[in-house]
């Protein structure tokens, strides 16, 4: 185990559909649209398939773990079991089989698939509690899983410009700079499962603008850019694929 060191218009949230991935060609052009709606749906499915399929009860366990971490402290199996009304050995056995789980010396969970109580480059504040995400994209899909609005503070790795975002469960509420984008790269599924931070997270940043990202994209073949709304929509699709029962709309 280890430790981790379309925006709102006139009062309306607009979440752009995923239609393209933008690659910077390094020649001074603005980028080339590639892919399709089907390709983006396939991308969401690939992320969901990289991790074990969860039964309904374990979907609830995963969301409870996220929401317990959101209180700002490590989560023991015993505490998680108590919240869930399940036996501690059963919960521990389930957690032991999950990838993307980080613990402290006592065995308590300090990080889980994108969310960490330990400091990283991406501050993620929920309900006044300072949390952190492993990468930029995590900050966009986690609010739906937490059912809470988050205030995000990061920095453009190219310019050092602070990036401030407010992300609700249903979309991006605000962004400064307004043209901020997310770098993205899709690793091999096995590598994504075994080494999430090394194979994926270290390539996924907030940039102040597409222009600011140009040099980084050229130096990282296979990477591309998504708008904030595109990245949010992709995260929503992955959430729905991975937690179809736990995130199902409540009945009347």
mmCIF file of C-alpha atoms in Angstrom:
data_model
loop_
_atom_site.group_PDB
_atom_site.id
_atom_site.type_symbol
_atom_site.label_atom_id
_atom_site.label_comp_id
_atom_site.label_asym_id
_atom_site.label_seq_id
_atom_site.Cartn_x
_atom_site.Cartn_y
_atom_site.Cartn_z
ATOM 1 C CA UNK A 1 0.000 0.000 0.000
ATOM 2 C CA UNK A 2 1.109 3.562 -0.563
ATOM 3 C CA UNK A 3 0.277 7.155 0.170
ATOM 4 C CA UNK A 4 -0.160 10.045 -2.134
ATOM 5 C CA UNK A 5 2.005 12.777 -1.282
ATOM 6 C CA UNK A 6 -19.816 25.145 -21.527
ATOM 7 C CA UNK A 7 -20.150 26.799 -18.454
ATOM 8 C CA UNK A 8 -23.135 28.377 -16.730
ATOM 9 C CA UNK A 9 -24.847 30.959 -18.879
ATOM 10 C CA UNK A 10 -27.696 33.213 -17.835
ATOM 11 C CA UNK A 11 -28.590 31.293 -14.719
ATOM 12 C CA UNK A 12 -28.463 27.922 -16.472
ATOM 13 C CA UNK A 13 -25.915 25.131 -16.254
ATOM 14 C CA UNK A 14 -24.887 23.853 -19.653
ATOM 15 C CA UNK A 15 -23.036 20.550 -19.906
ATOM 16 C CA UNK A 16 -21.593 20.109 -23.390
ATOM 17 C CA UNK A 17 -22.011 16.728 -25.080
ATOM 18 C CA UNK A 18 -18.862 14.716 -25.684
ATOM 19 C CA UNK A 19 -18.218 14.996 -29.400
ATOM 20 C CA UNK A 20 -14.494 15.278 -29.820
ATOM 21 C CA UNK A 21 -11.046 15.029 -28.393
ATOM 22 C CA UNK A 22 -8.761 17.921 -29.265
ATOM 23 C CA UNK A 23 -5.134 17.201 -30.068
ATOM 24 C CA UNK A 24 -2.621 20.007 -30.427
ATOM 25 C CA UNK A 25 -0.381 19.344 -33.400
ATOM 26 C CA UNK A 26 2.442 21.639 -32.315
ATOM 27 C CA UNK A 27 2.407 23.556 -35.601
ATOM 28 C CA UNK A 28 0.537 26.587 -34.326
ATOM 29 C CA UNK A 29 -2.915 25.328 -35.248
ATOM 30 C CA UNK A 30 -5.726 25.327 -32.753
ATOM 31 C CA UNK A 31 -6.108 21.573 -32.687
ATOM 32 C CA UNK A 32 -7.897 18.876 -34.626
ATOM 33 C CA UNK A 33 -11.275 17.377 -33.624
ATOM 34 C CA UNK A 34 -11.111 13.600 -33.550
ATOM 35 C CA UNK A 35 -13.448 10.833 -32.433
ATOM 36 C CA UNK A 36 -17.240 10.711 -32.197
ATOM 37 C CA UNK A 37 -20.076 10.327 -29.717
ATOM 38 C CA UNK A 38 -19.702 6.555 -30.037
ATOM 39 C CA UNK A 39 -15.963 6.755 -29.439
ATOM 40 C CA UNK A 40 -16.504 8.811 -26.293
ATOM 41 C CA UNK A 41 -19.078 6.336 -24.992
ATOM 42 C CA UNK A 42 -16.518 3.636 -25.657
ATOM 43 C CA UNK A 43 -13.954 5.629 -23.691
ATOM 44 C CA UNK A 44 -16.284 5.774 -20.689
ATOM 45 C CA UNK A 45 -16.931 2.038 -20.951
ATOM 46 C CA UNK A 46 -13.209 1.334 -21.123
ATOM 47 C CA UNK A 47 -12.611 3.217 -17.876
ATOM 48 C CA UNK A 48 -15.466 1.422 -16.167
ATOM 49 C CA UNK A 49 -14.244 -1.958 -17.446
ATOM 50 C CA UNK A 50 -10.716 -1.348 -16.152
ATOM 51 C CA UNK A 51 -11.985 -1.926 -12.624
ATOM 52 C CA UNK A 52 -13.990 -4.812 -11.153
ATOM 53 C CA UNK A 53 -17.737 -4.760 -11.695
ATOM 54 C CA UNK A 54 -19.495 -4.090 -8.405
ATOM 55 C CA UNK A 55 -22.635 -5.730 -7.087
ATOM 56 C CA UNK A 56 -25.273 -3.324 -5.783
ATOM 57 C CA UNK A 57 -24.184 -3.726 -2.149
ATOM 58 C CA UNK A 58 -20.571 -3.005 -3.048
ATOM 59 C CA UNK A 59 -21.557 0.038 -5.091
ATOM 60 C CA UNK A 60 -23.114 1.369 -1.891
ATOM 61 C CA UNK A 61 -19.966 0.438 0.028
ATOM 62 C CA UNK A 62 -17.798 2.368 -2.431
ATOM 63 C CA UNK A 63 -19.975 5.474 -2.209
ATOM 64 C CA UNK A 64 -20.040 5.223 1.580
ATOM 65 C CA UNK A 65 -16.242 5.020 1.582
ATOM 66 C CA UNK A 66 -16.002 8.127 -0.594
ATOM 67 C CA UNK A 67 -18.438 10.024 1.616
ATOM 68 C CA UNK A 68 -16.653 8.913 4.791
ATOM 69 C CA UNK A 69 -13.311 10.107 3.393
ATOM 70 C CA UNK A 70 -15.021 13.413 2.591
ATOM 71 C CA UNK A 71 -15.216 14.057 6.340
ATOM 72 C CA UNK A 72 -11.472 14.662 6.132
ATOM 73 C CA UNK A 73 -9.932 11.738 7.974
ATOM 74 C CA UNK A 74 -8.803 8.186 7.298
ATOM 75 C CA UNK A 75 -11.525 5.546 7.402
ATOM 76 C CA UNK A 76 -11.084 2.227 9.222
ATOM 77 C CA UNK A 77 -12.827 -0.924 8.056
ATOM 78 C CA UNK A 78 -14.581 -1.079 11.423
ATOM 79 C CA UNK A 79 -16.005 2.426 11.056
ATOM 80 C CA UNK A 80 -17.089 1.734 7.498
ATOM 81 C CA UNK A 81 -18.725 -1.522 8.573
ATOM 82 C CA UNK A 82 -20.560 0.290 11.363
ATOM 83 C CA UNK A 83 -21.923 2.907 8.952
ATOM 84 C CA UNK A 84 -22.994 0.195 6.510
ATOM 85 C CA UNK A 85 -24.419 -2.163 9.114
ATOM 86 C CA UNK A 86 -22.139 -4.941 7.861
ATOM 87 C CA UNK A 87 -19.592 -7.163 9.597
ATOM 88 C CA UNK A 88 -16.058 -5.763 9.763
ATOM 89 C CA UNK A 89 -14.382 -8.927 8.341
ATOM 90 C CA UNK A 90 -16.789 -8.857 5.394
ATOM 91 C CA UNK A 91 -16.011 -5.221 4.649
ATOM 92 C CA UNK A 92 -12.271 -5.782 5.024
ATOM 93 C CA UNK A 93 -12.388 -8.765 2.684
ATOM 94 C CA UNK A 94 -14.167 -6.671 0.050
ATOM 95 C CA UNK A 95 -11.778 -3.729 0.369
ATOM 96 C CA UNK A 96 -8.761 -6.040 0.116
ATOM 97 C CA UNK A 97 -9.826 -6.993 -3.399
ATOM 98 C CA UNK A 98 -10.233 -3.436 -4.698
ATOM 99 C CA UNK A 99 -7.558 -1.583 -6.684
ATOM 100 C CA UNK A 100 -6.894 2.095 -6.104
ATOM 101 C CA UNK A 101 -7.049 1.832 -2.314
ATOM 102 C CA UNK A 102 -4.427 3.519 -0.116
ATOM 103 C CA UNK A 103 -3.990 3.030 3.629
ATOM 104 C CA UNK A 104 -2.032 4.469 6.517
ATOM 105 C CA UNK A 105 0.138 2.456 8.927
ATOM 106 C CA UNK A 106 -2.884 1.460 10.977
ATOM 107 C CA UNK A 107 -4.657 0.069 7.923
ATOM 108 C CA UNK A 108 -7.222 2.858 7.696
ATOM 109 C CA UNK A 109 -8.075 4.011 4.173
ATOM 110 C CA UNK A 110 -6.561 7.384 3.248
ATOM 111 C CA UNK A 111 -7.363 7.393 -0.453
ATOM 112 C CA UNK A 112 -9.688 5.675 -2.883
ATOM 113 C CA UNK A 113 -9.882 5.984 -6.670
ATOM 114 C CA UNK A 114 -9.359 9.706 -6.971
ATOM 115 C CA UNK A 115 -10.067 11.068 -3.492
ATOM 116 C CA UNK A 116 -7.414 11.525 -0.797
ATOM 117 C CA UNK A 117 -7.148 13.006 2.676
ATOM 118 C CA UNK A 118 -3.413 13.473 2.020
ATOM 119 C CA UNK A 119 -2.235 16.585 0.203
ATOM 120 C CA UNK A 120 -1.791 16.599 -3.589
ATOM 121 C CA UNK A 121 -1.601 19.339 -6.220
ATOM 122 C CA UNK A 122 -5.398 19.531 -6.488
ATOM 123 C CA UNK A 123 -7.244 20.927 -3.460
ATOM 124 C CA UNK A 124 -10.865 19.795 -3.326
ATOM 125 C CA UNK A 125 -12.963 21.449 -0.632
ATOM 126 C CA UNK A 126 -16.361 20.017 0.286
ATOM 127 C CA UNK A 127 -18.484 21.469 3.065
ATOM 128 C CA UNK A 128 -15.519 23.416 4.405
ATOM 129 C CA UNK A 129 -13.346 20.280 4.624
ATOM 130 C CA UNK A 130 -10.036 20.330 2.744
ATOM 131 C CA UNK A 131 -9.596 17.180 0.671
ATOM 132 C CA UNK A 132 -7.452 16.426 -2.368
ATOM 133 C CA UNK A 133 -7.794 14.612 -5.660
ATOM 134 C CA UNK A 134 -5.255 12.490 -7.477
ATOM 135 C CA UNK A 135 -5.714 14.315 -10.771
ATOM 136 C CA UNK A 136 -7.719 17.085 -12.413
ATOM 137 C CA UNK A 137 -10.429 14.801 -13.795
ATOM 138 C CA UNK A 138 -11.192 13.351 -10.354
ATOM 139 C CA UNK A 139 -12.318 16.795 -9.238
ATOM 140 C CA UNK A 140 -14.957 16.745 -11.979
ATOM 141 C CA UNK A 141 -16.542 13.322 -11.375
ATOM 142 C CA UNK A 142 -16.338 13.142 -7.565
ATOM 143 C CA UNK A 143 -19.037 15.750 -6.750
ATOM 144 C CA UNK A 144 -21.691 13.417 -8.203
ATOM 145 C CA UNK A 145 -20.456 10.512 -6.090
ATOM 146 C CA UNK A 146 -20.348 12.679 -2.977
ATOM 147 C CA UNK A 147 -23.629 14.416 -3.844
ATOM 148 C CA UNK A 148 -21.965 17.685 -2.877
ATOM 149 C CA UNK A 149 -20.594 20.839 -4.467
ATOM 150 C CA UNK A 150 -16.808 21.201 -4.409
ATOM 151 C CA UNK A 151 -14.493 24.177 -4.644
ATOM 152 C CA UNK A 152 -11.346 23.210 -6.499
ATOM 153 C CA UNK A 153 -7.984 24.983 -6.473
ATOM 154 C CA UNK A 154 -5.169 23.796 -8.699
ATOM 155 C CA UNK A 155 -2.499 25.394 -10.879
ATOM 156 C CA UNK A 156 -1.629 25.279 -14.554
ATOM 157 C CA UNK A 157 1.607 23.236 -14.777
ATOM 158 C CA UNK A 158 2.777 25.291 -17.751
ATOM 159 C CA UNK A 159 2.226 28.836 -16.478
ATOM 160 C CA UNK A 160 1.627 28.484 -12.738
ATOM 161 C CA UNK A 161 -1.689 30.310 -13.159
ATOM 162 C CA UNK A 162 -4.112 29.376 -10.355
ATOM 163 C CA UNK A 163 -7.192 27.505 -11.564
ATOM 164 C CA UNK A 164 -10.333 27.919 -9.453
ATOM 165 C CA UNK A 165 -13.466 25.872 -10.110
ATOM 166 C CA UNK A 166 -16.822 25.272 -8.491
ATOM 167 C CA UNK A 167 -18.228 21.867 -9.421
ATOM 168 C CA UNK A 168 -21.727 20.692 -8.507
ATOM 169 C CA UNK A 169 -23.071 17.148 -8.852
ATOM 170 C CA UNK A 170 -24.849 18.223 -12.053
ATOM 171 C CA UNK A 171 -22.170 20.341 -13.736
ATOM 172 C CA UNK A 172 -19.483 23.006 -13.743
ATOM 173 C CA UNK A 173 -20.805 26.121 -12.003
ATOM 174 C CA UNK A 174 -17.815 28.415 -12.461
ATOM 175 C CA UNK A 175 -14.248 28.422 -13.701
ATOM 176 C CA UNK A 176 -11.403 30.912 -13.579
ATOM 177 C CA UNK A 177 -9.729 31.212 -16.020
ATOM 178 C CA UNK A 178 -12.855 30.686 -18.105
ATOM 179 C CA UNK A 179 -10.885 28.899 -20.831
ATOM 180 C CA UNK A 180 -9.329 26.268 -18.566
ATOM 181 C CA UNK A 181 -9.030 22.784 -20.063
ATOM 182 C CA UNK A 182 -8.100 19.286 -18.907
ATOM 183 C CA UNK A 183 -5.287 17.192 -20.365
ATOM 184 C CA UNK A 184 -6.150 13.549 -20.855
ATOM 185 C CA UNK A 185 -4.438 10.298 -21.772
ATOM 186 C CA UNK A 186 -5.756 6.756 -21.918
ATOM 187 C CA UNK A 187 -3.336 4.107 -20.635
ATOM 188 C CA UNK A 188 -3.498 0.375 -21.083
ATOM 189 C CA UNK A 189 -6.373 -1.069 -19.019
ATOM 190 C CA UNK A 190 -4.109 -3.350 -17.002
ATOM 191 C CA UNK A 191 -1.749 -0.481 -16.207
ATOM 192 C CA UNK A 192 -4.684 1.737 -15.286
ATOM 193 C CA UNK A 193 -5.866 -0.887 -12.820
ATOM 194 C CA UNK A 194 -2.464 -1.658 -11.291
ATOM 195 C CA UNK A 195 -0.779 1.746 -11.352
ATOM 196 C CA UNK A 196 -3.520 4.369 -11.588
ATOM 197 C CA UNK A 197 -1.461 7.338 -10.466
ATOM 198 C CA UNK A 198 1.680 6.475 -12.437
ATOM 199 C CA UNK A 199 -0.005 5.441 -15.686
ATOM 200 C CA UNK A 200 -2.822 7.992 -15.781
ATOM 201 C CA UNK A 201 -3.112 10.592 -13.033
ATOM 202 C CA UNK A 202 0.277 12.201 -13.611
ATOM 203 C CA UNK A 203 -0.810 13.129 -17.137
ATOM 204 C CA UNK A 204 -4.158 14.688 -16.193
ATOM 205 C CA UNK A 205 -3.898 18.385 -15.317
ATOM 206 C CA UNK A 206 -5.838 21.627 -15.433
ATOM 207 C CA UNK A 207 -4.302 24.063 -17.923
ATOM 208 C CA UNK A 208 -5.203 27.755 -18.005
ATOM 209 C CA UNK A 209 -6.000 27.541 -21.738
ATOM 210 C CA UNK A 210 -5.408 25.313 -24.778
ATOM 211 C CA UNK A 211 -2.546 27.596 -25.754
ATOM 212 C CA UNK A 212 -0.886 27.117 -22.364
ATOM 213 C CA UNK A 213 -1.084 23.349 -22.856
ATOM 214 C CA UNK A 214 0.457 23.330 -26.327
ATOM 215 C CA UNK A 215 4.050 22.559 -25.349
ATOM 216 C CA UNK A 216 3.033 19.922 -22.810
ATOM 217 C CA UNK A 217 0.818 18.139 -25.352
ATOM 218 C CA UNK A 218 3.668 18.049 -27.869
ATOM 219 C CA UNK A 219 5.972 16.536 -25.239
ATOM 220 C CA UNK A 220 3.424 13.870 -24.287
ATOM 221 C CA UNK A 221 2.393 11.910 -27.398
ATOM 222 C CA UNK A 222 -1.034 10.354 -27.106
ATOM 223 C CA UNK A 223 -2.382 13.070 -24.801
ATOM 224 C CA UNK A 224 -5.226 15.363 -25.789
ATOM 225 C CA UNK A 225 -7.374 18.129 -24.309
ATOM 226 C CA UNK A 226 -10.966 18.188 -23.108
ATOM 227 C CA UNK A 227 -13.010 21.226 -22.180
ATOM 228 C CA UNK A 228 -14.208 21.242 -18.582
ATOM 229 C CA UNK A 229 -17.724 20.376 -19.674
ATOM 230 C CA UNK A 230 -16.508 17.512 -21.850
ATOM 231 C CA UNK A 231 -14.405 16.131 -18.999
ATOM 232 C CA UNK A 232 -17.368 16.457 -16.628
ATOM 233 C CA UNK A 233 -19.646 14.628 -19.078
ATOM 234 C CA UNK A 234 -17.116 11.823 -19.484
ATOM 235 C CA UNK A 235 -16.887 11.491 -15.707
ATOM 236 C CA UNK A 236 -20.671 11.372 -15.461
ATOM 237 C CA UNK A 237 -20.761 8.554 -18.032
ATOM 238 C CA UNK A 238 -18.126 6.577 -16.105
ATOM 239 C CA UNK A 239 -20.006 7.117 -12.827
ATOM 240 C CA UNK A 240 -23.225 5.831 -14.382
ATOM 241 C CA UNK A 241 -21.463 2.790 -15.842
ATOM 242 C CA UNK A 242 -19.686 1.906 -12.601
ATOM 243 C CA UNK A 243 -22.473 2.689 -10.111
ATOM 244 C CA UNK A 244 -25.715 2.080 -12.047
ATOM 245 C CA UNK A 245 -27.703 0.961 -9.007
ATOM 246 C CA UNK A 246 -26.287 3.272 -6.343
ATOM 247 C CA UNK A 247 -26.714 6.358 -8.554
ATOM 248 C CA UNK A 248 -30.101 5.400 -9.983
ATOM 249 C CA UNK A 249 -32.679 8.203 -9.628
ATOM 250 C CA UNK A 250 -34.921 7.848 -6.610
ATOM 251 C CA UNK A 251 -38.445 6.679 -7.361
ATOM 252 C CA UNK A 252 -41.586 8.791 -6.812
#
